[in-house]
XYZ file of C-alpha atoms in Angstrom:
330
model
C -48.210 1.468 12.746
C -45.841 -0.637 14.500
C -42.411 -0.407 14.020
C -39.993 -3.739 13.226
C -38.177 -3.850 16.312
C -41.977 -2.976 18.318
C -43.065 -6.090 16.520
C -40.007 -8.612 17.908
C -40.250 -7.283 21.546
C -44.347 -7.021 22.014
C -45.149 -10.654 21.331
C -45.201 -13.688 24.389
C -41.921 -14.443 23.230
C -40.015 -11.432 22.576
C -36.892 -12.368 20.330
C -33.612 -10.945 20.603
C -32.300 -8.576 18.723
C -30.058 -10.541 15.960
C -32.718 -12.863 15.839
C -35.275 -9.710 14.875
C -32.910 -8.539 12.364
C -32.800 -11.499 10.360
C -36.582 -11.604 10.667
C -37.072 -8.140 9.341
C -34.408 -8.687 6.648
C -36.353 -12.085 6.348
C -39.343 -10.111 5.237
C -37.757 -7.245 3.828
C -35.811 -9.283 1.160
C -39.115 -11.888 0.869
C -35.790 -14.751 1.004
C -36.859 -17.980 2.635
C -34.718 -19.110 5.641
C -32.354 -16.089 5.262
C -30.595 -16.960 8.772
C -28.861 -20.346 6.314
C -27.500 -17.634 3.995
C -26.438 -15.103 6.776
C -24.286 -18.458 8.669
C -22.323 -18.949 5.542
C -21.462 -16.014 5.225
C -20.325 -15.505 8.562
C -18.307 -18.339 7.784
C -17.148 -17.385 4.839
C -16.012 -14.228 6.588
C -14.614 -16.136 9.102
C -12.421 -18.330 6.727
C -11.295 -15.260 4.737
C -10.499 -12.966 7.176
C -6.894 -14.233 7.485
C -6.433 -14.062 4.101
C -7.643 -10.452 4.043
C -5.247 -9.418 6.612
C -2.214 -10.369 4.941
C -3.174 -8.211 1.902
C -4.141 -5.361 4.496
C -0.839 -5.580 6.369
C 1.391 -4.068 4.115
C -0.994 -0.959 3.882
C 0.329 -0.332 7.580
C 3.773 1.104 5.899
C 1.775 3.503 3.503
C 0.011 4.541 6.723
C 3.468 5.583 8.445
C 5.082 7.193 5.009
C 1.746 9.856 5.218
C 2.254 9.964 8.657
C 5.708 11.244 7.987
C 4.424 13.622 5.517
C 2.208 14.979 7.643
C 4.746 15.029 10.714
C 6.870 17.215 8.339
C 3.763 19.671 7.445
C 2.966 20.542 11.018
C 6.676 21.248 11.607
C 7.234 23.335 8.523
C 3.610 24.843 9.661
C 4.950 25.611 12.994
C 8.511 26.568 12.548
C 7.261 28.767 9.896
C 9.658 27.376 7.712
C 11.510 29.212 4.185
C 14.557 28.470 3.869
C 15.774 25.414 1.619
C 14.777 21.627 2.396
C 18.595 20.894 3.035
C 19.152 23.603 5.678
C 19.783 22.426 9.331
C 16.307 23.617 10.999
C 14.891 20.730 9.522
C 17.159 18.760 11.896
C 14.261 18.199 14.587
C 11.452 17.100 11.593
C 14.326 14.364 10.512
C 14.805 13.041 14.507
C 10.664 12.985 14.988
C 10.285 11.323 11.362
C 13.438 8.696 12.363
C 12.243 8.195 16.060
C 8.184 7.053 14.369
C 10.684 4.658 11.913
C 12.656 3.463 14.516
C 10.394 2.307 16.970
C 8.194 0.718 14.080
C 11.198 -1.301 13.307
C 11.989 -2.369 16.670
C 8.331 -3.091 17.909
C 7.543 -4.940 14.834
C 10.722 -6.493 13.855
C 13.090 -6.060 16.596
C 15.109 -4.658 13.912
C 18.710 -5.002 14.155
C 21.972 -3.241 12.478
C 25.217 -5.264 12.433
C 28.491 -3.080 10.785
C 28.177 0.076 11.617
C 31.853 0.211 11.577
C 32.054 -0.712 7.876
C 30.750 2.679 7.009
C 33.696 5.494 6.273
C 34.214 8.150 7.714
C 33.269 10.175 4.670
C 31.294 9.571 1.745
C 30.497 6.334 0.510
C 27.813 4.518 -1.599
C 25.937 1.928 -0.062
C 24.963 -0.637 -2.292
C 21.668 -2.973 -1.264
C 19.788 -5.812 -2.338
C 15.275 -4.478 -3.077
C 12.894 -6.087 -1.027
C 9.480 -6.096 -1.448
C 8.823 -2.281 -0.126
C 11.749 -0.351 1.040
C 10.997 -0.474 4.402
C 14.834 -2.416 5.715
C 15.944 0.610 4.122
C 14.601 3.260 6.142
C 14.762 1.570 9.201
C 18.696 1.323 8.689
C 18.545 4.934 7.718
C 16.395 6.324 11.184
C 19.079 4.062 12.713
C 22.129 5.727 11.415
C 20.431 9.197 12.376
C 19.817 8.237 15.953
C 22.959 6.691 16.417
C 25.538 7.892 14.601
C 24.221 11.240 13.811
C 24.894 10.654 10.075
C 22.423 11.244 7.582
C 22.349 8.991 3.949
C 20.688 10.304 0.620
C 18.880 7.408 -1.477
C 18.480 7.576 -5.134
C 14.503 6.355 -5.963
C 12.651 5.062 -8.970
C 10.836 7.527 -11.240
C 7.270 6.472 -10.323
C 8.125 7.576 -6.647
C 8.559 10.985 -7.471
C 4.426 10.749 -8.539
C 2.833 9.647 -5.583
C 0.384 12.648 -4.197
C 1.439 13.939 -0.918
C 4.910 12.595 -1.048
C 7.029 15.969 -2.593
C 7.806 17.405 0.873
C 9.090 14.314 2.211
C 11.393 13.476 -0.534
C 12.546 16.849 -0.651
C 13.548 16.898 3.018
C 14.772 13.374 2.862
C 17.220 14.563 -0.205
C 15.864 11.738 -2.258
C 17.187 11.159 -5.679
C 16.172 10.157 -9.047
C 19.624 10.606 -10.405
C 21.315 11.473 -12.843
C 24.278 10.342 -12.471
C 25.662 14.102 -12.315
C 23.596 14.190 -9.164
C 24.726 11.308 -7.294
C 28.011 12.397 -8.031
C 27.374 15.298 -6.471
C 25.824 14.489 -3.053
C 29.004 12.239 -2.809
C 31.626 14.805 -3.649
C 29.323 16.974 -0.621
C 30.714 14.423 1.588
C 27.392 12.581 2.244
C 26.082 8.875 2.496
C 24.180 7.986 -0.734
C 22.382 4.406 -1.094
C 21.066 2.923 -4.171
C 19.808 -0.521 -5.205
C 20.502 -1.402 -8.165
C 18.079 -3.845 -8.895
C 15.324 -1.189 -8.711
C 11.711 -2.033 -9.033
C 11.971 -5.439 -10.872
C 13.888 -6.646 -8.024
C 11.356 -5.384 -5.452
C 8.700 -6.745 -6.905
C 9.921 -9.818 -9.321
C 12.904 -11.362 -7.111
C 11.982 -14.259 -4.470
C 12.454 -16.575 -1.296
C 15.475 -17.200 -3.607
C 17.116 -13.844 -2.949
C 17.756 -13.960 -6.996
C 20.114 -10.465 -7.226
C 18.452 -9.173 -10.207
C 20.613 -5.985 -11.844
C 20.290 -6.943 -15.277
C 23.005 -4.907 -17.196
C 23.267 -2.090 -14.548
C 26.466 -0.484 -14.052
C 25.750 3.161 -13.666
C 25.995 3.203 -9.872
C 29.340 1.587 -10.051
C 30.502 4.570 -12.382
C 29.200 7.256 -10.199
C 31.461 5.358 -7.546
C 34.214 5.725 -9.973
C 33.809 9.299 -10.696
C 33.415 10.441 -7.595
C 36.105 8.428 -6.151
C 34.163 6.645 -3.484
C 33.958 2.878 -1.653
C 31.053 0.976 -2.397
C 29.739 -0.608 0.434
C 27.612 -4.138 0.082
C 24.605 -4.360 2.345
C 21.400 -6.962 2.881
C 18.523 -6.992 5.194
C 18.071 -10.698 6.438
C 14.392 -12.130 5.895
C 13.289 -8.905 4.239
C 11.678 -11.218 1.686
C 9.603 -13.077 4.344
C 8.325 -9.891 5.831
C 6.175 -8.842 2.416
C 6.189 -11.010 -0.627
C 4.744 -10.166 -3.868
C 2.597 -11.850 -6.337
C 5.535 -11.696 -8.742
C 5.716 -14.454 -10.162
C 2.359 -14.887 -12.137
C 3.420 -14.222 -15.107
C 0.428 -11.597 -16.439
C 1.759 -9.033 -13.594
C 5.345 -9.351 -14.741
C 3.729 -8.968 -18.407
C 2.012 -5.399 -17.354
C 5.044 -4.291 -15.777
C 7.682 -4.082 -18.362
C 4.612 -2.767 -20.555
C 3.667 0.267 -18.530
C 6.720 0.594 -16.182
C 4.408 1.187 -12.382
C 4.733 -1.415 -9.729
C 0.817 -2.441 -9.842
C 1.719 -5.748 -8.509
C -0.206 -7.092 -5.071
C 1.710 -7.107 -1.958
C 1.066 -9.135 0.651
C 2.808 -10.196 4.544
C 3.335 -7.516 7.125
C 4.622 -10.524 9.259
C 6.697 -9.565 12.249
C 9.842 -11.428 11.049
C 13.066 -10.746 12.542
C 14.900 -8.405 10.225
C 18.723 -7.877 10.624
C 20.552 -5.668 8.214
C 24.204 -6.256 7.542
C 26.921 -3.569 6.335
C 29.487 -5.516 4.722
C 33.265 -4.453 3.996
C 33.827 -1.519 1.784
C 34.866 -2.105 -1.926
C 38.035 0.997 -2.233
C 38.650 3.213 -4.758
C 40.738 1.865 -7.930
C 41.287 4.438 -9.935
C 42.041 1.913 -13.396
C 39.143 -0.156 -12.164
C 36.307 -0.435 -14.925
C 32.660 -0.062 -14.552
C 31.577 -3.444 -15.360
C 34.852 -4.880 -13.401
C 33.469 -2.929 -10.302
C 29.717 -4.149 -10.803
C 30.622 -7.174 -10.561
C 33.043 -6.913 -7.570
C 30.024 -5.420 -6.068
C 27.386 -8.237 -7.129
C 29.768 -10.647 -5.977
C 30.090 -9.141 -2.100
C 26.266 -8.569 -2.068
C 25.840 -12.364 -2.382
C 28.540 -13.872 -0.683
C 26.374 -11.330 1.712
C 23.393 -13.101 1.235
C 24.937 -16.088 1.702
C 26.084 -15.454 4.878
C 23.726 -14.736 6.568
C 20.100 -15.633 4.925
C 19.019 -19.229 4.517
C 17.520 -20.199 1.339
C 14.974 -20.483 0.512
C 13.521 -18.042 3.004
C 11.020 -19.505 5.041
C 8.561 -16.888 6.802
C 7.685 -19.623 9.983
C 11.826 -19.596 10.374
C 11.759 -16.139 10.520
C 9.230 -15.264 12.761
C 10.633 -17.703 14.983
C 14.034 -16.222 14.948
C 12.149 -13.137 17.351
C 12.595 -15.494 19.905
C 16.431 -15.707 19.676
C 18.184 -13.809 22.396
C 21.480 -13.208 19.880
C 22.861 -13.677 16.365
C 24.592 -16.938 15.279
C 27.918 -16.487 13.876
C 27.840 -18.232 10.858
């Protein structure tokens, strides 16, 4: 018996081979004219592909968080490590994990960090607006390590705490899910701690309109109060036009408050240029309220926004801004 390809090759006019494959498929499937169906969907492929990538995209920042994770396995693996996630052997894991961050952020973004000097000395909380993913965040964070040498806890959202795989990394990274107690805490230690306030709803529910969305949140500005700490305002320009969400159909904003997890689709990855601004600390008043202080805070956040995002963010804009050698003063 002759075999398919045997068939296409031994006759006076041998075919080639994608022409023999849609022949044998031809006869396999018994579909007339086969090679008609097999065009459009090359071309259907072809049409769709870009739209594919910009839902794949985003997937490339789950890639580096397991990457991280696993980073941090072979160190602890090799460093035999026991002792407790905040001791300072786990210096070296924190400069490899902030290096991978770093350079993702530069290559891709050409991230920048303007106000360095607006951080204290001591401990402070950093207040920021959500973007999409919480990738400005971490870049500013690897940053700081590199640079400055300081390191800066982050208080998370519940469903974080859930992801498989993820338990060494926030352990290591000092992540938070509060209570309050605890944020008080890491401050009175002396450290960095970041929170935005807007959470999850912001993330995934806020827009090209940089809409600050805190709702009646006010416990960060108490922990600021209690542990007798600046707040510090900060914003990641164009974070918004690197990932967007799909927000703002209304069925996805629906499940969300129903079920509380962030199951709404993602989609970007565009190289934008992101800059991250530290604005001027917020001091200590110790007969300052809570809600007097949240909405000091709100109110330097988007005089931050402002400043230095136009709106409505445009994602063309901001991947064109790559191309600009230095930042306008506004």
């Amino acid at each position: 018996m002759i075999g398919g390809n045997e068939s296409c090759i031994a006759g006076p006019m041998p075919m080639s081979y994608l022409t023999c494959l849609t022949y044998i498929l031809g006869e396999w499937t018994g579909v007339d004219h086969i090679e008609d169906y097999l065009s459009y969907a090359v071309y259907l492929l072809w049409v769709l592909f870009p739209l594919a990538l910009v839902f794949l995209l985003p997937g490339v920042l789950v890639i580096l968080f397991y990457t991280s994770v696993l980073l941090l396995h072979i160190y602890k693996r090799k460093n035999e490590i026991k002792e407790a996630y905040y001791n300072d052997v786990w210096n070296g894991a924190l400069q490899m994990v902030a290096t991978l961050w770093d350079g993702h952020g530069r290559i891709w973004h050409g991230y920048e960090v303007h106000g360095f000097e607006n951080l204290p000395e001591g401990p402070g909380l950093i207040v920021f607006y959500h973007g999409a993913t919480p990738a400005d965040y971490i870049y500013f964070a690897a940053r700081l390590l590199i640079q400055t040498k300081r390191y800066c806890h982050v208080v998370a959202d519940h469903f974080v705490f859930r992801l498989p795989g993820f338990k060494l990394l926030l352990d290591v990274l000092g992540v938070l899910h509060g209570p309050k107690e605890e944020c008080v805490k890491a401050l009175k230690k002396g450290y960095l701690l970041a929170v935005a306030p807007g959470g999850v709803r912001e993330a995934l529910f806020s827009d090209e309109m940089y809409t600050i969305m805190w709702g009646d949140r006010k416990g960060f500005a108490q922990v600021a109060i209690d542990a007798k700490v600046p707040i510090i305002p900060m914003f990641t320009q164009n974070i918004r036009e690197g990932v967007r969400t799909l927000g703002g159909i209304k069925i996805f904003r629906s499940l969300y408050e129903r079920i509380r997890l962030p199951l709404v689709p993602l989609y970007g990855g565009f190289p934008v240029k992101l800059r991250t601004f530290i604005g001027k600390p917020i001091p200590y008043e110790p007969n300052i309220t809570a809600e007097e202080l949240t909405a000091k805070a709100k109110a330097e956040l988007r005089n931050l926004i402002e400043k230095h995002q136009k709106i409505p963010g445009n994602i063309f804009r901001a991947l064109m801004e790559r191309f600009q050698t230095h930042q306008k003063d506004d």
